[in-house]
Amino acid sequence: MAFRFFIICFFLSFGICLSQTQDSILPKKESAKDSIIDGKTHSVKKIEAEKDSTSIKKLGDLEFAAKIDEKWLEELYSNNLFDTIYKSVTELTFEPVDYPELPTDTLKKRLKELDARTPFNVEYNPALESVIKSYLKRRRKHLQKLMTLSAFYFPMFERELDNHNIPLEIKYLAIVESALKPRAKSRVGATGLWQFMFGTGKEYGLDVSSYVDERSDPIKSTEAAAKYLSKLYKIFGDWDLALAAYNSGPGNVTKAIRRSGGYQNYWNIRHNLPRETAGYLPAFLANMYIFEYAEAHGFENLKPEFALVETDTVRVKHMITLDQVSEVTGTPVEELQFLNPSYKLDIIPFIDKENYVLRLPRDVVGSFVNNEEKIYAFAKEEFAKREKPLPQFFNANDRIRYRVKSGDYLGKISRKYGVRVSQIKRWNGLRSNNLRIGQRLTIYPRKPYVASASPVSKTTKAKPISGNVITYTVKNGDSLWSIAQKFPGVSVQNIKDWNDISGSKLKPGMKLKISKG
């Protein structure tokens, strides 16, 4: 058996060697041969393809390093931090927390120092101590991420806050509002680093269109927040109350002042504020304390993946997508999305009298500007090849009130206005997908909304009832939709046609003809 195995191996080795020898002695072909034409052999001269000046050569990457990049880009772009900090604010219990690393006496001393150098009321109280120790004990990992991320955003915030004579410590408010996530969206539709509702954002100059949501623009949204906070401070004359009003609205703060008997100190009216706002200022002060004393608590001063000074902006001269920018500059599209969060579809439009800019890493700005004509020509060519046209540019309208009609369902309504089903449910506090005829829904449309004109009456002949016909007696609480649900294959329109009903009102005791097929 061993001898047979040896013979097989010998011949296999010999065959491989022979093949290699033959390959090495065969003459190399100078040019290709074509024997198709008139049966004769012709030499064909090889022509090298000319390289496209706008193409980007694809180079291999180190797999391990690529995975690391993927992880930190996910940290930069995901909303996980926003979800956790929002939950932490709404679920504060102010129970004592065992954290021996921070003695109460030390905390009191540091809070007194903060109180002396900031315009906020940072005096010690057990509730604030509870929040600070809870964050240090349970949210250390999240806080370290926020500190690293803040190196990119805080310089932007400080410049805008300083321009409007706002305390620079207000920058810590963005941590409580959005966990420094530009595309963070709350359950009620507030969006961006400073969590502007659609109406408030529009009032302070933040544009929302099919392509752009300036509530997610770090600089423009900070400018709007500074203006709004400045106005609130003029109203209340106190930064603590101004922050409370920023979160829940001035009306809720004045109600809390009335219910407290006229107190004007946040800590005295806190129990009369909405639950979320009651934890809002303590969370702000806790984050401010931890950031200001980060080194004392052992947090690392890590170099961020992006520093603001390492980026620059270019005003766009033609419509272009972040994918196209990525292709011509070699910058990963995830980085471009992080640097340009206000472009909802990753498309930068070009609109007359609008100043839309592209933020790029500084080391690629020069090559982009130097090759603008080629880059825009490449973009135009790409757009021309698209099978489907780009979405039409339009400004989003203000909030509308939609009345649910027969045959409506959430998916149908969401498509009509270019929004998600989850958004409609969140805006209206819906826990299920069930709708009732006549129900009013609040919607912030992304598609242009045009009020429909009165329908032109059509003399359409209703489909006659047939099959097994039964009589149904309307009961209290019945609607056309609830009755249709009781009979498989029967729609609201069927019932209306069979019984010559034009509206949707029913009276108890009313007799309806129903076909069971």
XYZ file of N, CA, C and O in Angstrom, residues 5-156:
608
model
N 1.353 4.315 -2.929
C 1.251 5.749 -2.583
C 2.499 6.494 -3.065
O 2.421 7.594 -3.603
N 3.686 5.832 -2.915
C 4.934 6.442 -3.349
C 4.935 6.646 -4.859
O 5.344 7.698 -5.370
N 4.470 5.621 -5.612
C 4.445 5.703 -7.084
C 3.530 6.840 -7.537
O 3.871 7.627 -8.420
N 2.347 6.959 -6.904
C 1.382 8.017 -7.283
C 1.992 9.386 -7.059
O 1.925 10.276 -7.897
N 2.601 9.561 -5.905
C 3.225 10.862 -5.576
C 4.326 11.209 -6.556
O 4.486 12.360 -6.975
N 5.107 10.152 -6.954
C 6.211 10.380 -7.877
C 5.704 10.911 -9.214
O 6.222 11.880 -9.758
N 4.673 10.266 -9.762
C 4.153 10.687 -11.072
C 3.491 12.061 -11.003
O 3.587 12.858 -11.931
N 2.802 12.337 -9.902
C 2.185 13.666 -9.753
C 3.258 14.744 -9.737
O 3.128 15.787 -10.380
N 4.341 14.498 -8.982
C 5.433 15.465 -8.901
C 6.090 15.659 -10.252
O 6.406 16.772 -10.670
N 6.265 14.549 -10.964
C 6.891 14.604 -12.285
C 6.036 15.422 -13.255
O 6.523 16.256 -14.008
N 4.679 15.200 -13.182
C 3.763 15.926 -14.077
C 3.804 17.422 -13.826
O 3.799 18.235 -14.746
N 3.858 17.802 -12.536
C 3.885 19.227 -12.182
C 5.167 19.861 -12.687
O 5.163 20.946 -13.267
N 6.298 19.154 -12.486
C 7.597 19.677 -12.932
C 7.630 19.840 -14.442
O 8.124 20.834 -14.979
N 7.076 18.825 -15.148
C 7.062 18.874 -16.607
C 6.241 20.064 -17.098
O 6.639 20.784 -18.008
N 5.092 20.265 -16.444
C 4.219 21.390 -16.831
C 4.939 22.707 -16.642
O 4.889 23.587 -17.503
N 5.647 22.853 -15.487
C 6.347 24.092 -15.227
C 7.475 24.310 -16.222
O 7.734 25.420 -16.671
N 8.147 23.202 -16.592
C 9.267 23.303 -17.539
C 8.754 23.731 -18.895
O 9.329 24.597 -19.566
N 7.601 23.130 -19.320
C 7.066 23.483 -20.631
C 6.651 24.947 -20.669
O 6.869 25.645 -21.646
N 6.053 25.413 -19.585
C 5.630 26.810 -19.537
C 6.844 27.735 -19.659
O 6.781 28.769 -20.311
N 7.922 27.338 -19.032
C 9.090 28.221 -19.015
C 9.814 28.265 -20.347
O 10.503 29.226 -20.648
N 9.665 27.218 -21.182
C 10.400 27.224 -22.442
C 9.551 27.707 -23.606
O 10.043 27.932 -24.696
N 8.220 27.874 -23.373
C 7.383 28.391 -24.454
C 7.685 29.862 -24.679
O 7.887 30.626 -23.731
N 7.715 30.292 -25.936
C 8.007 31.713 -26.213
C 6.848 32.588 -25.754
O 5.695 32.210 -25.890
N 7.176 33.775 -25.209
C 6.133 34.716 -24.778
C 5.547 35.383 -26.005
O 6.249 35.766 -26.926
N 4.214 35.548 -25.977
C 3.530 36.125 -27.130
C 3.647 37.644 -27.081
O 3.297 38.265 -26.090
N 4.143 38.200 -28.192
C 4.274 39.636 -28.272
C 2.922 40.293 -28.459
O 2.667 41.375 -27.975
N 2.020 39.652 -29.202
C 0.703 40.229 -29.469
C -0.296 39.101 -29.630
O 0.066 37.954 -29.835
N -1.569 39.446 -29.549
C -2.626 38.434 -29.662
C -2.807 38.055 -31.119
O -2.475 38.797 -32.034
N -3.309 36.793 -31.365
C -3.558 36.312 -32.718
C -5.057 36.211 -32.951
O -5.802 35.780 -32.074
N -5.519 36.622 -34.136
C -6.933 36.535 -34.481
C -7.044 35.738 -35.770
O -6.594 36.151 -36.815
N -7.639 34.533 -35.682
C -7.750 33.664 -36.858
C -9.168 33.646 -37.405
O -9.524 32.785 -38.192
N -10.010 34.601 -36.961
C -11.410 34.612 -37.394
C -11.534 35.183 -38.799
O -12.280 34.688 -39.633
N -10.765 36.244 -39.089
C -10.911 36.934 -40.371
C -10.312 36.102 -41.495
O -9.150 35.715 -41.427
N -11.035 35.831 -42.535
C -10.688 35.091 -43.778
C -9.824 33.869 -43.518
O -9.015 33.460 -44.343
N -9.940 33.287 -42.316
C -9.251 32.042 -42.013
C -7.763 32.172 -41.828
O -7.066 31.187 -41.625
N -7.225 33.349 -41.921
C -5.789 33.556 -41.786
C -5.447 34.123 -40.410
O -6.276 34.717 -39.739
N -4.212 33.924 -40.023
C -3.747 34.432 -38.733
C -3.243 35.853 -38.893
O -2.416 36.127 -39.757
N -3.780 36.738 -38.060
C -3.375 38.150 -38.110
C -2.893 38.578 -36.735
O -3.446 38.174 -35.723
N -1.884 39.399 -36.724
C -1.409 39.953 -35.449
C -2.261 41.163 -35.083
O -2.549 42.002 -35.948
N -2.661 41.221 -33.827
C -3.478 42.349 -33.358
C -2.671 43.132 -32.338
O -2.264 42.576 -31.313
N -2.457 44.379 -32.618
C -1.681 45.210 -31.710
C -2.504 45.546 -30.476
O -3.639 45.988 -30.579
N -1.951 45.324 -29.296
C -2.656 45.591 -28.023
C -2.622 47.089 -27.730
O -1.579 47.720 -27.758
N -3.821 47.654 -27.470
C -3.935 49.093 -27.172
C -4.311 49.250 -25.715
O -5.317 48.709 -25.253
N -3.506 49.986 -24.971
C -3.785 50.216 -23.559
C -4.959 51.190 -23.413
O -5.032 52.196 -24.114
N -5.890 50.873 -22.481
C -7.034 51.760 -22.234
C -6.566 53.042 -21.556
O -5.711 53.014 -20.686
N -7.127 54.147 -22.021
C -6.777 55.436 -21.419
C -7.513 55.588 -20.091
O -8.720 55.366 -20.013
N -6.815 55.963 -19.065
C -7.426 56.077 -17.735
C -8.320 57.308 -17.649
O -7.990 58.370 -18.146
N -9.471 57.114 -17.024
C -10.409 58.213 -16.800
C -9.827 59.164 -15.751
O -9.447 58.734 -14.668
N -9.776 60.444 -16.097
C -9.150 61.410 -15.183
C -9.930 61.580 -13.892
O -9.412 62.079 -12.909
N -11.228 61.190 -13.914
C -12.032 61.359 -12.693
C -12.165 60.073 -11.897
O -12.772 60.066 -10.838
N -11.602 58.986 -12.433
C -11.743 57.716 -11.707
C -10.766 57.659 -10.534
O -9.732 58.303 -10.537
N -11.124 56.873 -9.531
C -10.266 56.722 -8.353
C -9.743 55.296 -8.324
O -10.503 54.335 -8.371
N -8.450 55.163 -8.248
C -7.856 53.839 -8.199
C -8.182 53.175 -6.879
O -8.015 53.761 -5.815
N -8.697 51.960 -6.931
C -9.072 51.235 -5.714
C -7.863 50.491 -5.166
O -7.297 49.633 -5.816
N -7.472 50.832 -3.972
C -6.330 50.195 -3.331
C -6.803 49.303 -2.212
O -7.822 49.579 -1.571
N -6.103 48.235 -1.966
C -6.478 47.325 -0.892
C -6.246 47.958 0.471
O -5.374 48.804 0.640
N -7.033 47.557 1.443
C -6.907 48.085 2.798
C -6.581 46.939 3.746
O -6.828 45.759 3.443
N -6.023 47.271 4.881
C -5.738 46.288 5.906
C -7.042 45.944 6.610
O -7.715 46.832 7.154
N -7.413 44.682 6.578
C -8.733 44.267 7.079
C -8.942 44.656 8.535
O -10.001 45.173 8.913
N -7.942 44.448 9.374
C -8.075 44.763 10.799
C -8.324 46.253 11.010
O -9.221 46.657 11.746
N -7.532 47.084 10.301
C -7.674 48.533 10.447
C -9.031 48.999 9.934
O -9.651 49.899 10.499
N -9.509 48.368 8.847
C -10.816 48.731 8.292
C -11.932 48.449 9.292
O -12.891 49.214 9.421
N -11.796 47.349 10.026
C -12.811 47.015 11.032
C -12.798 48.016 12.182
O -13.842 48.374 12.723
N -11.606 48.462 12.565
C -11.498 49.483 13.617
C -12.191 50.772 13.167
O -12.948 51.391 13.907
N -11.909 51.177 11.911
C -12.549 52.377 11.365
C -14.061 52.248 11.394
O -14.779 53.182 11.747
N -14.536 51.075 11.010
C -15.988 50.837 10.968
C -16.613 51.027 12.346
O -17.694 51.597 12.494
N -15.880 50.593 13.378
C -16.415 50.686 14.745
C -16.496 52.126 15.217
O -17.490 52.563 15.778
N -15.419 52.913 14.998
C -15.481 54.283 15.518
C -16.412 55.148 14.690
O -17.046 56.080 15.210
N -16.539 54.854 13.387
C -17.492 55.609 12.579
C -18.920 55.342 13.032
O -19.762 56.237 13.044
N -19.181 54.108 13.431
C -20.505 53.773 13.968
C -20.759 54.555 15.249
O -21.861 55.053 15.486
N -19.730 54.698 16.086
C -19.883 55.471 17.316
C -20.201 56.938 16.991
O -21.021 57.573 17.646
N -19.527 57.473 15.957
C -19.746 58.864 15.599
C -21.141 59.090 15.043
O -21.750 60.138 15.250
N -21.662 58.100 14.329
C -22.864 58.320 13.524
C -24.135 57.763 14.143
O -25.229 58.181 13.804
N -24.024 56.817 15.061
C -25.222 56.190 15.619
C -25.865 57.068 16.679
O -25.270 58.017 17.168
N -27.098 56.719 17.046
C -27.836 57.481 18.054
C -27.913 56.743 19.379
O -28.745 57.074 20.230
N -27.067 55.736 19.580
C -27.138 54.967 20.820
C -26.920 55.838 22.054
O -27.606 55.701 23.065
N -25.954 56.756 21.969
C -25.678 57.628 23.104
C -26.873 58.517 23.415
O -27.193 58.769 24.570
N -27.524 59.005 22.362
C -28.702 59.859 22.571
C -29.797 59.092 23.295
O -30.416 59.594 24.229
N -30.038 57.855 22.868
C -31.079 57.042 23.512
C -30.782 56.836 24.994
O -31.682 56.910 25.838
N -29.518 56.576 25.322
C -29.193 56.294 26.726
C -29.273 57.541 27.590
O -29.740 57.484 28.724
N -28.832 58.683 27.067
C -28.871 59.891 27.898
C -30.296 60.394 28.055
O -30.681 60.902 29.105
N -31.111 60.230 27.018
C -32.525 60.627 27.128
C -33.214 59.787 28.208
O -33.958 60.300 29.037
N -32.914 58.510 28.197
C -33.500 57.615 29.201
C -33.018 57.989 30.594
O -33.787 57.982 31.560
N -31.735 58.348 30.716
C -31.185 58.667 32.036
C -31.836 59.916 32.622
O -32.057 60.009 33.827
N -32.174 60.888 31.773
C -32.791 62.128 32.260
C -34.226 61.884 32.703
O -34.666 62.371 33.737
N -34.966 61.117 31.907
C -36.382 60.890 32.218
C -36.583 59.932 33.382
O -37.656 59.914 33.985
N -35.552 59.129 33.705
C -35.725 58.120 34.756
C -34.921 58.436 36.019
O -34.685 57.553 36.846
N -34.492 59.678 36.191
C -33.756 60.040 37.410
C -34.643 59.850 38.639
O -35.805 60.272 38.659
N -34.087 59.211 39.665
C -34.855 58.959 40.894
C -34.339 59.763 42.077
O -35.028 59.906 43.077
N -33.119 60.295 41.994
C -32.497 61.111 43.037
C -32.290 60.338 44.346
O -32.204 60.931 45.416
N -32.217 59.008 44.223
C -31.926 58.190 45.405
C -30.436 58.277 45.719
O -29.612 58.437 44.814
N -30.039 58.161 47.000
C -28.613 58.201 47.360
C -27.823 57.113 46.637
O -28.314 55.984 46.467
N -26.622 57.455 46.184
C -25.774 56.520 45.440
C -24.460 56.339 46.202
O -23.820 57.319 46.607
N -24.076 55.080 46.389
C -22.828 54.786 47.091
C -21.657 54.917 46.120
O -21.485 54.092 45.218
N -20.862 55.962 46.271
C -19.704 56.197 45.414
C -18.600 56.826 46.265
O -18.399 58.044 46.278
N -17.875 55.990 47.025
C -16.877 56.501 47.978
C -15.734 57.268 47.331
O -15.020 58.025 48.010
N -15.524 57.095 46.006
C -14.438 57.814 45.334
C -14.654 59.323 45.338
O -13.709 60.097 45.093
N -15.906 59.766 45.583
C -16.195 61.198 45.630
C -16.866 61.532 46.966
O -18.089 61.469 47.102
N -16.072 61.895 47.988
C -16.652 62.274 49.283
C -17.546 63.509 49.147
O -17.282 64.390 48.324
N -18.571 63.577 49.945
C -19.514 64.695 49.885
C -18.819 66.029 50.114
O -19.119 67.028 49.443
N -17.862 66.070 51.059
C -17.153 67.322 51.344
C -16.378 67.825 50.125
O -16.340 69.023 49.839
N -15.755 66.891 49.406
C -15.015 67.261 48.196
C -15.969 67.809 47.133
O -15.674 68.809 46.463
N -17.113 67.148 46.993
C -18.098 67.598 46.012
C -18.607 68.994 46.356
O -18.727 69.859 45.478
N -18.895 69.233 47.627
C -19.385 70.544 48.052
C -18.378 71.644 47.710
O -18.749 72.724 47.226
N -17.106 71.363 47.945
C -16.058 72.341 47.664
C -15.986 72.671 46.170
O -15.891 73.841 45.774
N -16.047 71.617 45.344
C -15.952 71.822 43.893
C -17.188 72.531 43.346
O -17.082 73.380 42.441
N -18.365 72.186 43.849
C -19.585 72.855 43.393
C -19.556 74.335 43.769
O -20.045 75.187 43.007
N -18.978 74.645 44.910
C -18.854 76.048 45.328
C -17.939 76.802 44.360
O -18.195 77.966 44.012
N -16.867 76.145 43.898
C -15.968 76.760 42.922
C -16.704 77.013 41.603
O -16.564 78.073 40.984
N -17.493 76.011 41.158
C -18.268 76.155 39.926
C -19.280 77.291 40.057
O -19.490 78.072 39.122
N -19.921 77.359 41.206
C -20.939 78.380 41.442
C -20.325 79.779 41.341
O -20.961 80.711 40.843
N -19.073 79.903 41.787
C -18.409 81.210 41.785
C -18.018 81.652 40.384
O -17.953 82.853 40.101
N -17.757 80.712 39.481
C -17.272 81.102 38.161
C -18.292 80.909 37.038
O -17.958 81.106 35.864
N -19.518 80.540 37.360
C -20.559 80.408 36.336
C -21.811 81.168 36.775
O -21.999 81.426 37.968
N -22.675 81.519 35.821
C -23.900 82.247 36.173
C -25.033 81.322 36.607
O -26.178 81.765 36.738
N -24.729 80.042 36.820
C -25.759 79.078 37.210
C -25.747 78.864 38.721
O -24.720 79.040 39.381
N -26.901 78.466 39.241
C -27.026 78.203 40.675
C -26.543 76.778 40.947
O -27.308 75.824 40.864
N -25.260 76.618 41.274
C -24.648 75.295 41.392
C -24.403 74.933 42.851
O -23.435 74.266 43.165
N -25.263 75.382 43.727
C -25.072 75.056 45.139
C -25.381 73.581 45.399
O -26.178 72.955 44.683
N -24.739 73.042 46.413
C -24.889 71.619 46.733
C -26.304 71.323 47.222
O -26.909 72.103 47.952
N -26.835 70.180 46.772
C -28.046 69.613 47.377
C -28.006 68.112 47.120
O -27.357 67.639 46.171
N -28.669 67.303 47.957
C -28.600 65.839 47.835
C -29.044 65.314 46.469
O -28.517 64.312 45.982
N -30.016 65.987 45.839
C -30.497 65.527 44.535
C -29.395 65.632 43.485
O -29.166 64.705 42.695
N -28.675 66.764 43.466
C -27.587 66.939 42.504
C -26.454 65.962 42.795
O -25.855 65.384 41.877
N -26.152 65.740 44.062
C -25.121 64.763 44.433
C -25.489 63.380 43.904
O -24.637 62.646 43.385
N -26.766 63.011 44.022
C -27.229 61.706 43.549
C -27.000 61.545 42.052
O -26.512 60.505 41.594
N -27.322 62.585 41.264
C -27.168 62.507 39.810
C -25.690 62.415 39.432
O -25.299 61.592 38.586
N -24.847 63.234 40.051
C -23.411 63.228 39.734
C -22.801 61.856 40.030
O -22.098 61.268 39.193
N -23.078 61.329 41.200
C -22.502 60.032 41.568
C -23.073 58.902 40.724
O -22.365 57.949 40.372
N -24.349 59.010 40.379
C -24.964 57.988 39.512
C -24.291 57.967 38.150
O -23.989 56.901 37.600
N -24.032 59.169 37.567
C -23.371 59.235 36.269
C -21.949 58.691 36.351
O -21.503 57.946 35.458
N -21.205 59.060 37.390
C -19.827 58.591 37.524
C -19.756 57.081 37.711
O -18.832 56.422 37.222
N -20.735 56.536 38.382
C -20.718 55.108 38.685
C -21.255 54.260 37.532
O -20.705 53.196 37.238
N -22.316 54.747 36.857
C -23.019 53.903 35.889
C -22.851 54.325 34.427
O -23.180 53.558 33.532
N -22.359 55.545 34.183
C -22.297 56.037 32.802
C -20.874 56.433 32.387
O -20.681 57.220 31.466
N -19.895 55.882 33.060
C -18.505 56.279 32.815
C -18.094 56.056 31.348
O -17.462 56.915 30.730
N -18.450 54.912 30.807
C -18.088 54.589 29.426
C -18.709 55.601 28.458
O -18.047 56.088 27.529
N -19.977 55.924 28.660
C -20.647 56.889 27.788
C -20.032 58.278 27.926
O -19.853 58.993 26.937
N -19.706 58.668 29.143
C -19.117 59.983 29.370
C -17.761 60.118 28.685
O -17.432 61.166 28.136
N -16.963 59.048 28.689
C -15.665 59.095 28.011
C -15.853 59.303 26.510
O -15.129 60.083 25.873
N -16.847 58.642 25.923
C -17.129 58.830 24.492
C -17.552 60.267 24.209
O -17.132 60.872 23.217
N -18.389 60.806 25.085
C -18.856 62.180 24.895
C -17.717 63.182 25.004
O -17.672 64.165 24.258
N -16.808 62.937 25.910
C -15.664 63.848 26.063
C -14.795 63.847 24.802
O -14.319 64.900 24.359
N -14.590 62.676 24.239
C -13.796 62.588 23.010
C -14.517 63.284 21.859
O -13.917 64.031 21.083
N -15.820 63.058 21.743
C -16.624 63.653 20.678
C -16.721 65.171 20.828
O -16.779 65.910 19.841
N -16.704 65.640 22.079
C -16.860 67.076 22.333
C -15.709 67.896 21.756
O -15.860 69.086 21.483
N -14.552 67.277 21.571
C -13.406 68.003 21.025
C -13.703 68.533 19.618
O -13.112 69.525 19.186
N -14.619 67.878 18.904
C -15.005 68.351 17.575
C -16.072 69.445 17.663
O -15.998 70.474 16.989
N -17.094 69.227 18.514
C -18.246 70.129 18.534
C -18.079 71.366 19.411
O -18.576 72.451 19.073
N -17.406 71.245 20.553
C -17.361 72.362 21.496
C -16.746 73.639 20.919
O -17.221 74.741 21.210
N -15.676 73.557 20.101
C -15.155 74.802 19.512
C -16.203 75.541 18.668
O -16.260 76.769 18.687
N -17.038 74.803 17.942
C -18.118 75.428 17.166
C -19.110 76.110 18.098
O -19.532 77.247 17.880
